[in-house]
Amino acid sequence: MSGAKGLILELERVSKTYRGRIRALRGISLNVRAGEVFGLLGPNGAGKSTLVKILMTVVKPSEARGTMLGCRIGDKRSLRRVGYLPEHHRFPPYLSGLQVLSYYGALSNVARRDRKTRSKELLDLVGMSKWGRTKVSKYSKGMNQRLGLAQALINDPDVVFLDEPTDGVDPLGRRDIREILKRLRDEGKTVFLNSHLLGEVEMVCDRVSILQHGNVVREGAIKELTKDSQRYEVEYEGTTEPGWLNQLKDVRIKDVKTASQNGGNGGGAASRDATARMMLILPAREAKDVQSVIDRLRREGRTIHRVEKRQDSLEDLFIKAVEESGDKPAGEAPGTNPSRTEGAKS
Amino acid sequence: MRPILAILMDSVRQLRAKRLFWVVLALSGTIVVGYGSIGFNEKGPTLFYGLLSIDQPMLAKGSVWTKIFMEGMFSAIIVNIWLAWGAMILALVSTAGILPDYLAGGSIDLVLSKPIGRVKMFLTKYVGSLTFVLVQVLIFCAGVFLVLGWRMNQWEWKVFLAVPMVVLMFSYLYAIMALLNVWTKSTLASLLVTMLIWFGIFSIKAANDRLQIAKVNFQTASEVYAKRSAEQQLIIDESTSSAEDEMKAARAKVRIAGLEKRVEETEATLDKIRPFTNVSYAFAFVLPKTGETVSLVQRWLEADSELTFTDLILGNFGNGKNAGGGPGNNRSNRIGFINDWEIESLTRERVIDYANNQSEWWIIGSSLVFEGIILGLALFIFVRQDY
C-alpha cells in the first residue's frame, strides 16, 4: 500500500494558515521511506506539531497534496495502520492502563481478542506490566509516556508518529524508549519522531528534516547533512604569522581556520590565548590532507598537542540551520528546495 | 461498529466514575423507598410502612382511587418534579464536563487520529452522554414498577414509559449544552447558559400558557356574551304588545346594551393581548417542549381511566375525567379571568381539550426538530474545527 519507491509518506505543498492569518506551514514537501526512523526537528512554533496533526486529521490543512500509506492525506482509512502519540496527551483518568489500551485499540478497530493479547505484550514492552490494572490518574508523567507509546502501537501500525515521546521520562526510560524505536525499525516499521531532544534524535534517526517558520530548511540523512562539516583540528604551541596562512592555502588546504582553545570558530583568522596555544581548523575529510600542515608545524619546532578529526553534531547543524533561516519571510528561507540543503555550508 | 461500542462503553465507565452519578442514584433510591412506604388500610392511606395512618375513606384499601393515587404520585409528582427537575439538574451538572474533557488538547488528538469519522464520533459521544439519564431513570422506574406490583398487586409496565420521555427531555437540553461545549469548550459557561436557556424555555412556556388561556377566556367570553345578546334579541323579537312582554323587551334591550358593551370590552382586550399571544406562541412553537414531553407519561398512564389524579387532587370525586366543578367551584381552582361560571366552565373545557388534543407526535416531533437543528450546529462546529 505504500507509495512509489517504498515511500510511506509523500508530502507536497502542505500548508496551513490558522485563523488570524497565522501561517504555521508554508508549503512543505517531504518524503519518508518505509522502515526508517525519521526525525522532524525545529524550534518552538516551527510547525512540527501542526504537520503531524494534519497527517493525523486533527487539523485540517489549507492545502495538502500527497499520500500516506498509499491513501491521500486526510483519508481516515490510512489511520488504521498508523499509531500516534501526541505531545501532552491525556488519557481518561477513570481508565486503567489495560482499559486505555483496549479503548484506543477498539477505536482503531482491533478485535477484542487481539487487544487483550497485545495490551499485555505492549505493557511488558514498555515496562508497565505491573501497572496495567492501576488507574492512569495515579500514573507519573513518565509512566503516562510509556503507556502512550504502548497505545500508539496497539493496532500494530506500519508507521508510528511520536510527538516528544521522551518528554518527562527519566534517562533510563529514555534509553528504553530508544531501544523500542530501534526494535520497531528492525521489525520494518516506520517511525516518525518529533522531538526537541537532538541527542536522542541523533542516536536513533536515519534521516531528519528541520523545520523553521513553516518551511523545511534541511532534509536528509544525518551523515549526509553533516559530512561537509568534517574537519581536522590541530592544536599546537606558539603563534602563527598571517603569511603562513597564505602559504597553507598555496598547498591546497582550503579555508584554513584557526581558533583559540577556548572555543569559537575563528572564521579563517588565527587567534591567540594566554598559553599561546593555537588551533588550526582544517576543512579536510582525509588524514592525508593535513599531513603537510603537521610537517610544517614540526619543522618550525612547534609542539603539537592534539590532532583530532571533528564533525558537526546534529545540534550544531540544527542551530546553524535555524540561525541561517533567521526570520526570513516565506519563500526566501533557504532549503525549501531539498537540493540546496545538501550543499549547505557554514 | 467496534469503535461505536467502544465510545458507548467508555461513556458508561465515565459516568460510573462520577461521584454525582451515585449521589443521584442514592437520592432516587431514597425516593423509591419513600414511595414504597405508602400503603392503604381500611381507614385510608398509611405512610412509613404503616407507622402513620391517615383517615381518608376515599383512599381506603380496595378503593378505585388507590391505584390512581399511586400512579398519579409517580407520574405527576415524582416524574414531573424529581425526574424532570431535580434529577435533570444533577444530570446536567454531571454531564457538563464530558464533551469539554473529550475536546481538550491531548485528549481529542488521540481520538481524532483513529479511523473513525468525526460525525460518527461526535454523535456516538452525544448518545453515550445520554446514558447517564438512561441508566438512572431505568433503575428508578424498575424500583417504582416493583413498588406498584408489591403494594397494588398490579404490574404496570407503563411506568417504563418514563424512561424514553425523561431521556428525550434531557436530550433536548443536552443538545444545547453540546453546542455550547463545542463552541466555548468551557464546562462552567456551557452549564450556566444551558440552565438559563432551560429556565427561559420554562418561563416562555408558562407565560404562553397564561396568555393562551387568557385569549381563550376572552374569546369564550365574547362568544358567550354574543350568544346571550342573541337570546335577549329573541325575547324582543318574540314579544307581543302585552304589557308584560313590553316590560321583558325593555329589560332585554337594557341587557343587550350591557352585553354589547362587554363584547366590545372583551374584543378590545383581545386586540390588546393578541400581539403578546402571537409572539409567545411563536417562541413556544419553536422551542422544545420539555414539560409537555415528560407530562405525556401522566397522559398515557391515565389514558384508560375515566378518573384522573387531577380529579382526585381537585376533589372532583365522581364527576369523571376533566370535570371542571360546578358553579360553586372556588376561586383558587379558576383558570380564567372573568368571574362567570359559564365562561369559566367553557374556558376550562376548551383549554383541557386543547392540551389533550396536542398530539404526542407534535410534542416530541417538534422538539426533536429543535434538537436536530441545535445538534446539527454543534456537529458543524465540531467537524470543521482544528484541535
XYZ file of C-alpha atoms in Angstrom:
733
model
C 0.000 0.000 0.000
C 2.953 2.373 0.450
C 3.695 4.751 -2.373
C 6.355 4.817 -5.012
C 9.939 3.770 -4.188
C 8.939 2.379 -0.798
C 7.721 5.721 0.441
C 5.354 5.632 3.392
C 4.741 9.339 3.266
C 4.923 11.675 0.312
C 4.030 15.246 1.042
C 3.741 18.129 -1.360
C 2.794 21.709 -0.691
C 1.343 21.150 2.732
C 0.307 24.496 4.099
C -1.781 25.650 6.994
C -2.943 29.134 7.846
C -4.813 29.391 11.128
C -7.417 31.974 11.900
C -5.839 35.350 12.408
C -3.617 34.667 9.378
C -1.021 32.740 11.352
C 0.898 30.739 8.760
C 2.034 27.598 10.516
C 3.130 25.724 7.398
C 4.186 27.301 4.125
C 4.029 24.594 1.504
C 6.070 21.754 2.944
C 7.275 18.881 0.795
C 8.994 15.855 2.279
C 9.241 12.105 1.904
C 9.548 9.367 4.484
C 10.748 5.927 3.456
C 9.391 2.651 4.699
C 11.324 1.157 7.587
C 13.275 4.247 8.589
C 13.284 6.341 11.722
C 12.597 9.855 10.551
C 13.156 12.851 12.792
C 11.246 16.080 12.465
C 13.105 18.906 14.164
C 12.539 22.571 14.606
C 12.334 25.294 17.215
C 9.087 26.066 19.021
C 6.445 27.319 16.626
C 8.197 25.908 13.558
C 5.106 23.911 12.614
C 6.184 20.384 13.598
C 3.099 19.525 15.628
C 0.816 21.143 13.058
C 2.292 18.935 10.347
C 1.787 15.788 12.404
C -1.728 16.871 13.365
C -2.600 17.372 9.696
C -1.415 13.844 8.964
C -3.492 12.579 11.901
C -6.602 14.518 10.692
C -6.645 16.529 13.905
C -6.014 19.749 11.983
C -7.402 20.458 8.544
C -4.783 21.701 6.083
C -5.244 24.802 3.957
C -3.615 22.812 1.192
C -2.148 19.320 1.156
C -1.115 17.060 -1.645
C 0.439 13.668 -1.329
C -0.197 10.327 0.249
C 0.313 8.408 3.450
C 0.395 4.622 3.152
C -0.995 4.993 -0.345
C -4.071 6.973 0.718
C -4.499 10.675 0.200
C -3.708 12.920 3.153
C -6.765 13.173 5.398
C -8.171 9.777 4.427
C -9.255 8.098 7.649
C -8.651 4.623 6.174
C -4.902 5.125 6.301
C -5.128 5.681 10.062
C -5.930 2.018 10.629
C -2.250 1.320 10.044
C -0.959 4.343 11.894
C -0.053 4.812 15.547
C 0.140 8.224 17.170
C 1.391 9.561 20.443
C 0.551 13.263 20.734
C 2.532 15.679 22.841
C 0.888 16.334 26.244
C -1.616 13.558 25.652
C -4.326 12.938 28.239
C -5.922 9.593 28.837
C -9.326 9.305 30.531
C -8.354 9.291 34.230
C -11.034 6.761 35.146
C -9.464 4.054 32.979
C -6.701 1.664 33.965
C -3.678 1.108 31.750
C -5.173 -2.044 30.265
C -8.515 -0.315 29.697
C -6.762 2.569 27.931
C -5.101 0.168 25.526
C -8.336 -1.719 24.967
C -10.303 1.501 24.377
C -7.901 3.018 21.855
C -7.400 -0.373 20.258
C -11.146 -0.678 19.748
C -11.220 2.815 18.215
C -8.579 1.543 15.779
C -10.865 -1.394 15.017
C -8.642 -4.026 16.646
C -10.538 -7.200 17.546
C -11.184 -7.825 21.245
C -9.009 -10.948 21.441
C -6.081 -9.203 19.726
C -6.466 -6.199 22.009
C -6.275 -8.389 25.056
C -3.165 -10.237 23.909
C -1.441 -7.196 22.531
C -2.180 -4.986 25.564
C -0.275 -7.365 27.831
C 2.612 -7.646 25.384
C 2.874 -3.898 24.979
C 2.698 -3.169 28.688
C 5.516 -5.634 29.076
C 7.433 -3.946 26.266
C 7.234 -0.506 27.874
C 7.939 -1.885 31.349
C 4.456 -1.258 32.722
C 3.129 -4.778 33.157
C 2.791 -4.338 36.930
C 0.680 -1.215 36.496
C -1.868 -2.459 33.975
C -4.760 -2.524 36.431
C -3.935 0.807 38.067
C -5.954 3.885 37.102
C -3.954 6.228 34.877
C -4.817 9.102 37.206
C -2.246 7.561 39.545
C 0.488 7.386 36.897
C 3.557 9.636 36.849
C 4.452 11.642 33.746
C 6.997 9.046 32.685
C 4.529 6.202 33.151
C 1.995 8.090 31.071
C 4.557 8.457 28.298
C 5.312 4.748 28.385
C 1.609 3.946 28.253
C 1.239 6.464 25.436
C 3.862 4.638 23.450
C 2.074 1.344 24.061
C -1.181 2.968 22.963
C 0.441 4.111 19.718
C 1.410 0.517 18.983
C -1.835 -1.216 19.959
C -3.004 -1.604 16.351
C 0.378 -2.982 15.213
C 0.869 0.011 12.907
C 3.072 0.252 9.830
C 4.046 3.772 10.763
C 4.064 5.394 14.155
C 4.133 9.128 14.819
C 5.650 10.090 18.142
C 5.497 13.676 19.319
C 8.082 14.212 22.068
C 7.924 10.587 23.278
C 10.656 11.035 25.895
C 9.107 14.158 27.425
C 9.143 13.712 31.199
C 10.872 10.340 31.014
C 13.968 9.664 33.152
C 17.305 8.733 31.498
C 16.729 5.009 31.940
C 13.272 5.352 30.451
C 14.695 7.297 27.530
C 17.155 4.544 26.868
C 14.309 2.020 26.942
C 12.277 4.097 24.503
C 15.290 4.393 22.176
C 15.630 0.638 22.258
C 11.949 0.233 21.442
C 12.291 2.593 18.486
C 15.247 0.650 17.179
C 13.324 -2.560 17.616
C 10.412 -1.127 15.657
C 12.779 -0.199 12.858
C 14.217 -3.706 12.910
C 10.684 -5.052 12.578
C 10.319 -2.979 9.420
C 8.073 -0.307 10.891
C 8.483 3.348 10.086
C 8.905 5.772 12.953
C 8.224 9.470 12.573
C 9.807 11.178 15.542
C 9.104 14.738 16.544
C 11.452 15.865 19.290
C 13.388 18.725 20.799
C 15.995 16.373 22.232
C 18.521 16.415 19.437
C 20.830 13.966 21.159
C 18.008 11.446 21.244
C 17.145 12.058 17.627
C 20.762 11.718 16.544
C 21.026 8.370 18.260
C 18.012 6.780 16.585
C 17.092 8.657 13.424
C 18.191 7.636 9.951
C 17.065 10.869 8.360
C 15.857 14.202 9.634
C 14.029 17.237 8.433
C 14.474 20.616 10.078
C 11.530 22.967 10.054
C 11.739 26.705 10.596
C 8.868 29.164 10.165
C 6.787 26.523 8.439
C 9.465 25.668 5.864
C 11.818 22.719 5.515
C 15.293 24.208 5.809
C 17.262 20.912 5.853
C 16.348 17.378 4.961
C 18.392 14.248 4.582
C 20.412 11.583 6.345
C 22.269 12.967 9.342
C 25.614 11.748 7.957
C 24.954 13.434 4.638
C 23.891 16.668 6.213
C 26.994 16.886 8.393
C 29.644 15.496 6.050
C 30.626 18.944 4.772
C 31.441 19.930 8.300
C 34.163 17.250 8.602
C 37.454 18.864 9.670
C 40.731 18.294 11.463
C 41.659 20.339 14.445
C 45.389 20.754 15.087
C 46.338 22.254 18.391
C 49.911 23.444 18.827
C 52.012 25.737 20.911
C 53.199 29.047 19.505
C 51.977 31.809 17.230
C 51.223 31.940 13.560
C 52.080 34.744 11.146
C 49.485 35.846 8.621
C 51.823 34.934 5.765
C 51.934 31.364 6.942
C 48.243 31.034 6.419
C 48.615 32.250 2.874
C 51.288 29.600 2.301
C 48.903 26.928 3.555
C 46.353 27.963 1.017
C 49.080 27.511 -1.563
C 49.380 23.818 -0.627
C 45.738 23.197 -1.410
C 44.295 23.246 2.035
C 41.289 25.365 1.642
C 39.622 27.675 4.036
C 42.100 27.235 6.858
C 40.711 28.402 10.135
C 42.376 28.872 13.458
C 40.677 29.363 16.746
C 41.553 29.836 20.373
C 41.410 26.785 22.586
C 38.608 28.410 24.477
C 36.232 27.737 21.616
C 34.589 29.534 18.740
C 35.485 29.116 15.102
C 37.735 31.906 14.104
C 36.316 32.336 10.658
C 39.718 31.984 8.977
C 41.737 34.196 11.335
C 44.177 32.870 13.917
C 43.683 33.934 17.480
C 45.826 33.542 20.498
C 45.041 32.618 24.064
C 47.021 33.196 27.261
C 49.072 29.978 26.906
C 49.901 30.803 23.322
C 48.352 27.607 22.013
C 46.878 27.768 18.662
C 44.412 25.572 16.873
C 44.088 25.226 13.201
C 40.809 24.035 11.893
C 41.319 22.398 8.581
C 38.272 21.559 6.444
C 39.611 18.216 5.302
C 37.959 14.815 5.102
C 41.055 12.654 4.785
C 44.069 12.429 7.118
C 46.471 12.784 4.206
C 45.165 16.241 3.520
C 46.523 17.567 6.804
C 49.941 15.824 6.845
C 51.704 18.724 5.156
C 50.399 21.147 7.768
C 51.625 18.926 10.572
C 55.023 18.556 8.862
C 55.297 22.315 8.538
C 54.488 22.868 12.172
C 57.065 20.292 13.238
C 59.697 21.811 11.027
C 59.122 25.107 12.748
C 59.696 23.379 16.071
C 56.157 23.819 17.332
C 54.828 21.349 19.839
C 51.665 19.659 18.594
C 49.316 18.875 21.461
C 46.409 17.398 19.616
C 45.226 16.392 16.162
C 41.566 15.444 16.030
C 39.062 14.663 13.337
C 35.802 16.507 14.036
C 32.330 16.747 12.547
C 29.250 18.864 13.409
C 26.736 17.256 15.703
C 23.023 17.339 14.901
C 22.709 20.121 17.417
C 25.343 22.190 15.576
C 23.544 21.516 12.314
C 20.206 22.433 13.835
C 21.480 25.706 15.297
C 23.182 26.683 12.062
C 20.099 25.844 10.016
C 17.797 27.794 12.278
C 20.140 30.773 12.533
C 20.662 30.867 8.795
C 16.981 30.841 8.024
C 16.512 33.576 10.625
C 13.281 35.497 10.318
C 13.228 35.486 6.576
C 9.737 35.596 5.107
C 8.079 32.731 3.258
C 9.749 31.713 0.022
C 13.071 33.302 0.966
C 14.146 30.822 3.592
C 16.956 28.629 2.333
C 16.476 24.925 1.886
C 12.880 24.866 0.743
C 14.313 23.123 -2.288
C 15.875 19.922 -0.907
C 18.718 20.085 -3.463
C 20.047 23.229 -1.806
C 20.264 21.650 1.601
C 22.774 19.035 0.520
C 25.465 21.557 -0.207
C 24.795 23.925 2.629
C 27.975 25.135 4.262
C 28.769 27.094 7.304
C -19.334 -0.887 14.867
C -16.419 -1.686 17.187
C -15.372 1.969 17.648
C -19.000 2.962 18.318
C -19.357 0.309 21.008
C -16.032 1.412 22.476
C -17.210 5.027 22.787
C -20.518 3.948 24.321
C -18.755 1.634 26.750
C -16.371 4.428 27.646
C -19.344 6.696 28.381
C -20.731 4.133 30.819
C -17.344 3.858 32.535
C -17.088 7.626 32.654
C -20.451 8.084 34.335
C -19.735 5.261 36.762
C -16.593 7.108 37.757
C -18.579 10.237 38.618
C -19.498 10.587 42.271
C -22.607 12.551 41.360
C -23.940 9.539 39.475
C -24.010 7.550 42.697
C -25.414 10.512 44.635
C -28.327 10.810 42.193
C -28.839 7.058 42.316
C -28.903 7.157 46.119
C -31.433 10.012 46.084
C -33.577 8.128 43.581
C -33.351 5.042 45.755
C -34.492 7.058 48.769
C -37.469 8.360 46.805
C -38.413 4.833 45.700
C -38.160 3.626 49.304
C -40.339 6.569 50.387
C -42.792 5.825 47.605
C -42.879 2.199 48.651
C -43.679 3.217 52.215
C -47.135 4.363 51.109
C -49.792 1.744 51.753
C -53.537 1.515 52.303
C -55.687 0.051 55.058
C -59.399 0.090 55.834
C -59.260 3.705 57.090
C -57.192 5.205 54.317
C -53.556 5.589 53.267
C -50.648 4.704 55.542
C -47.151 6.159 55.495
C -43.715 4.869 56.579
C -44.705 1.224 56.134
C -47.789 1.508 58.322
C -46.345 3.656 61.115
C -48.638 6.562 60.283
C -52.242 6.072 59.271
C -54.337 8.821 57.664
C -58.129 8.762 57.960
C -59.299 9.196 54.368
C -62.009 6.727 53.323
C -61.659 7.731 49.676
C -58.225 6.104 49.721
C -59.152 3.106 51.834
C -57.899 -0.301 50.847
C -59.815 -1.628 47.842
C -60.911 1.821 46.644
C -60.652 2.536 42.933
C -58.757 5.727 43.827
C -55.768 3.960 45.376
C -54.331 2.929 42.015
C -54.981 6.407 40.610
C -53.296 7.877 43.683
C -50.174 5.704 43.391
C -49.809 6.126 39.629
C -50.543 9.832 39.927
C -47.927 10.211 42.645
C -45.473 8.627 40.247
C -46.369 10.449 37.024
C -47.483 13.844 38.309
C -45.157 14.322 41.258
C -42.160 12.010 41.072
C -41.660 12.172 37.296
C -42.703 15.801 36.845
C -40.812 17.111 39.858
C -37.970 14.779 40.786
C -37.037 13.345 37.389
C -37.939 16.400 35.306
C -36.279 18.927 37.625
C -34.165 17.560 40.460
C -32.507 14.650 38.692
C -32.356 16.685 35.483
C -30.320 19.470 37.092
C -27.964 16.935 38.662
C -27.652 15.133 35.324
C -26.768 18.378 33.558
C -24.150 19.149 36.211
C -22.719 15.631 35.887
C -22.542 15.622 32.117
C -21.471 19.232 31.600
C -17.797 18.287 31.578
C -17.985 15.224 29.351
C -17.586 16.962 25.989
C -15.118 19.653 27.161
C -12.920 16.866 28.609
C -13.269 14.956 25.375
C -12.363 18.021 23.318
C -9.426 19.053 25.487
C -5.999 19.179 23.864
C -4.134 15.896 24.205
C -7.394 14.017 24.586
C -9.147 14.834 21.324
C -5.901 14.279 19.352
C -5.850 10.663 20.441
C -9.419 10.064 19.344
C -9.350 12.019 16.095
C -6.263 10.134 14.970
C -8.274 6.918 14.920
C -10.009 5.611 11.787
C -13.470 6.841 12.737
C -15.228 9.796 11.128
C -15.891 12.941 13.116
C -19.652 12.850 12.586
C -19.955 9.290 13.849
C -17.584 10.037 16.700
C -19.487 13.119 17.873
C -22.942 11.599 17.612
C -21.838 8.461 19.439
C -20.322 10.519 22.217
C -23.541 12.544 22.387
C -25.682 9.435 22.659
C -23.214 7.974 25.154
C -23.640 11.022 27.376
C -27.377 10.360 27.495
C -26.699 7.031 29.178
C -26.318 8.941 32.448
C -30.037 9.700 32.474
C -30.998 6.467 30.764
C -29.391 4.298 33.438
C -30.691 6.474 36.272
C -34.300 6.554 35.084
C -34.281 2.884 34.120
C -33.212 1.836 37.611
C -35.652 4.296 39.157
C -38.593 3.060 37.085
C -37.703 -0.550 37.853
C -37.945 0.371 41.536
C -41.312 2.058 41.033
C -42.531 -0.908 38.991
C -41.651 -3.274 41.829
C -43.281 -0.996 44.423
C -46.524 -0.799 42.434
C -46.530 -4.552 41.981
C -45.888 -5.138 45.664
C -48.311 -2.525 47.026
C -51.095 -2.606 44.441
C -50.530 -6.099 43.078
C -50.534 -4.523 39.641
C -47.548 -4.905 37.367
C -47.822 -1.647 35.485
C -45.358 -1.782 32.603
C -46.408 1.700 31.535
C -44.205 3.221 34.233
C -41.260 2.406 31.961
C -42.644 4.968 29.510
C -40.954 7.500 31.768
C -37.565 6.201 30.604
C -37.710 7.385 26.968
C -39.622 10.531 27.907
C -37.163 11.714 30.547
C -34.207 10.781 28.317
C -35.852 12.724 25.481
C -36.307 15.765 27.686
C -32.686 15.545 28.795
C -31.554 15.176 25.184
C -33.207 18.498 24.234
C -31.230 20.260 26.938
C -28.053 18.281 26.352
C -28.112 19.274 22.665
C -27.988 22.913 23.770
C -25.153 22.107 26.148
C -23.276 20.166 23.443
C -23.459 23.178 21.144
C -22.125 25.423 23.894
C -19.472 22.803 24.736
C -18.016 22.695 21.238
C -18.366 26.418 20.840
C -16.867 27.586 24.140
C -15.097 24.395 25.347
C -15.957 25.653 28.825
C -17.797 23.398 31.255
C -18.995 26.168 33.532
C -20.114 28.553 30.790
C -21.970 25.764 28.989
C -23.712 24.622 32.144
C -24.776 28.093 33.225
C -26.034 29.140 29.807
C -27.888 25.835 29.366
C -29.583 26.317 32.721
C -30.517 29.861 31.749
C -31.949 28.702 28.433
C -33.870 25.946 30.183
C -35.416 28.341 32.656
C -36.053 30.675 29.731
C -37.927 27.879 27.939
C -39.882 27.164 31.114
C -40.747 30.851 31.603
C -41.791 31.295 27.986
C -43.938 28.173 28.241
C -45.550 29.386 31.462
C -46.156 32.853 30.021
C -47.543 31.391 26.809
C -49.875 29.103 28.777
C -51.281 32.043 30.716
C -51.597 34.187 27.611
C -53.279 31.436 25.599
C -55.702 30.757 28.466
C -56.447 34.474 28.622
C -57.059 34.513 24.873
C -59.384 31.507 25.050
C -61.075 33.024 28.079
C -61.786 36.343 26.366
C -62.775 34.680 23.085
C -65.149 32.450 25.035
C -66.480 35.441 26.929
C -67.121 37.309 23.695
C -68.974 34.294 22.274
C -70.996 33.792 25.467
C -71.934 37.484 25.595
C -72.904 37.420 21.918
C -74.964 34.293 22.494
C -76.700 35.869 25.487
C -77.303 39.025 23.483
C -78.890 36.910 20.751
C -81.088 35.241 23.364
C -82.212 38.653 24.574
C -82.850 39.707 20.997
C -85.066 36.646 20.614
C -87.092 37.790 23.604
C -87.570 41.155 21.900
C -88.430 39.551 18.588
C -90.946 37.208 20.141
C -92.547 39.799 22.373
C -96.150 40.784 21.795
C -97.836 44.068 22.552
C -98.817 42.904 26.010
C -97.571 44.986 28.896
C -95.665 42.045 30.353
C -93.876 41.371 27.060
C -93.083 45.030 26.589
C -91.544 45.021 30.049
C -89.475 41.944 29.154
C -88.439 43.530 25.863
C -87.377 46.712 27.612
C -85.302 44.699 30.099
C -83.819 42.711 27.213
C -82.800 45.904 25.450
C -81.001 47.097 28.545
C -79.287 43.710 28.846
C -78.324 43.753 25.159
C -76.763 47.157 25.592
C -74.785 45.869 28.583
C -73.778 42.679 26.759
C -72.729 44.571 23.645
C -70.588 46.787 25.790
C -68.994 43.705 27.329
C -68.389 42.202 23.884
C -66.704 45.444 22.872
C -64.576 45.382 26.021
C -63.517 41.753 25.594
C -62.736 42.332 21.886
C -60.661 45.356 22.848
C -58.830 43.276 25.449
C -58.286 40.540 22.887
C -56.841 43.104 20.455
C -54.504 44.280 23.204
C -53.184 40.848 24.158
C -53.111 39.432 20.626
C -49.550 40.648 19.769
C -48.273 39.105 23.002
C -50.078 35.826 22.460
C -48.747 35.647 18.906
C -45.144 36.281 19.976
C -45.272 33.899 22.936
C -46.906 31.248 20.755
C -44.204 31.643 18.102
C -41.490 31.142 20.718
C -43.289 28.224 22.343
C -43.828 26.762 18.864
C -40.128 26.521 18.000
C -38.703 25.765 21.446
C -38.502 22.197 22.734
C -41.490 21.040 24.754
C -39.617 19.918 27.849
C -42.520 19.886 30.323
C -45.055 18.548 27.833
C -42.748 15.668 26.873
C -42.493 14.430 30.445
C -46.199 15.099 31.080
C -47.015 12.585 28.367
C -46.217 9.882 30.915
C -49.166 11.050 33.038
C -51.394 11.256 29.961
C -50.538 7.685 28.945
C -50.907 6.308 32.454
C -54.368 7.869 32.751
C -55.405 7.031 29.180
C -57.564 4.028 30.114
C -59.110 5.565 33.219
C -62.188 7.768 33.496
C -60.879 9.104 36.793
C -57.636 11.041 36.995
C -55.136 12.106 39.607
C -56.112 15.730 38.886
C -59.735 14.909 39.764
C -58.501 13.350 42.983
C -56.418 16.397 43.894
C -59.199 18.841 42.949
C -61.738 16.791 44.847
C -63.860 16.073 41.774
C -64.841 12.670 43.088
C -67.281 11.016 40.785
C -67.613 13.840 38.253
C -65.421 11.997 35.855
C -62.467 12.886 33.779
C -61.625 16.564 33.442
C -64.675 17.701 35.361
C -64.437 21.411 35.893
C -66.561 21.585 39.018
C -69.890 23.354 39.358
C -70.917 26.972 39.862
C -69.692 26.774 43.408
C -66.147 25.958 42.300
C -63.866 28.076 44.436
C -61.684 30.814 43.046
C -58.415 29.014 43.664
C -59.356 26.439 41.013
C -60.311 29.061 38.450
C -58.196 29.346 35.345
C -59.945 32.248 33.629
C -60.039 35.973 34.354
C -63.797 36.573 34.201
C -65.995 35.792 37.141
C -68.716 33.984 35.243
C -69.367 30.302 35.768
C -70.422 29.541 32.197
C -67.412 31.316 30.710
C -65.075 29.712 33.245
C -66.504 26.265 32.576
C -66.301 26.625 28.794
C -62.793 28.053 29.030
C -61.637 25.172 31.198
C -63.196 22.681 28.816
C -61.542 24.255 25.787
C -58.138 24.556 27.478
C -58.191 20.934 28.611
C -59.376 19.834 25.175
C -56.590 21.833 23.581
C -53.992 20.341 25.934
C -55.253 16.808 25.449
C -55.531 17.214 21.708
C -51.896 18.204 21.328
C -50.601 15.089 19.693
C -47.680 13.156 21.122
C -46.087 13.258 17.687
C -46.310 17.025 17.593
C -44.856 17.452 21.089
C -41.991 15.037 20.513
C -41.534 15.716 16.805
C -41.283 19.499 17.063
C -38.884 19.141 19.990
C -36.746 16.689 18.041
C -36.632 19.128 15.128
C -35.286 21.750 17.536
C -32.801 19.255 18.949
C -31.741 18.236 15.454
C -31.056 21.827 14.421
C -29.041 22.568 17.560
C -27.146 19.293 17.287
C -26.501 19.975 13.608
C -24.916 23.297 14.515
C -22.762 21.634 17.181
C -21.748 18.969 14.693
C -20.922 21.586 12.075
C -18.563 23.341 14.501
C -17.022 20.075 15.712
C -16.371 18.759 12.212
C -14.795 21.958 10.920
C -12.712 22.792 13.958
C -8.947 22.323 14.316
C -7.695 20.945 17.615
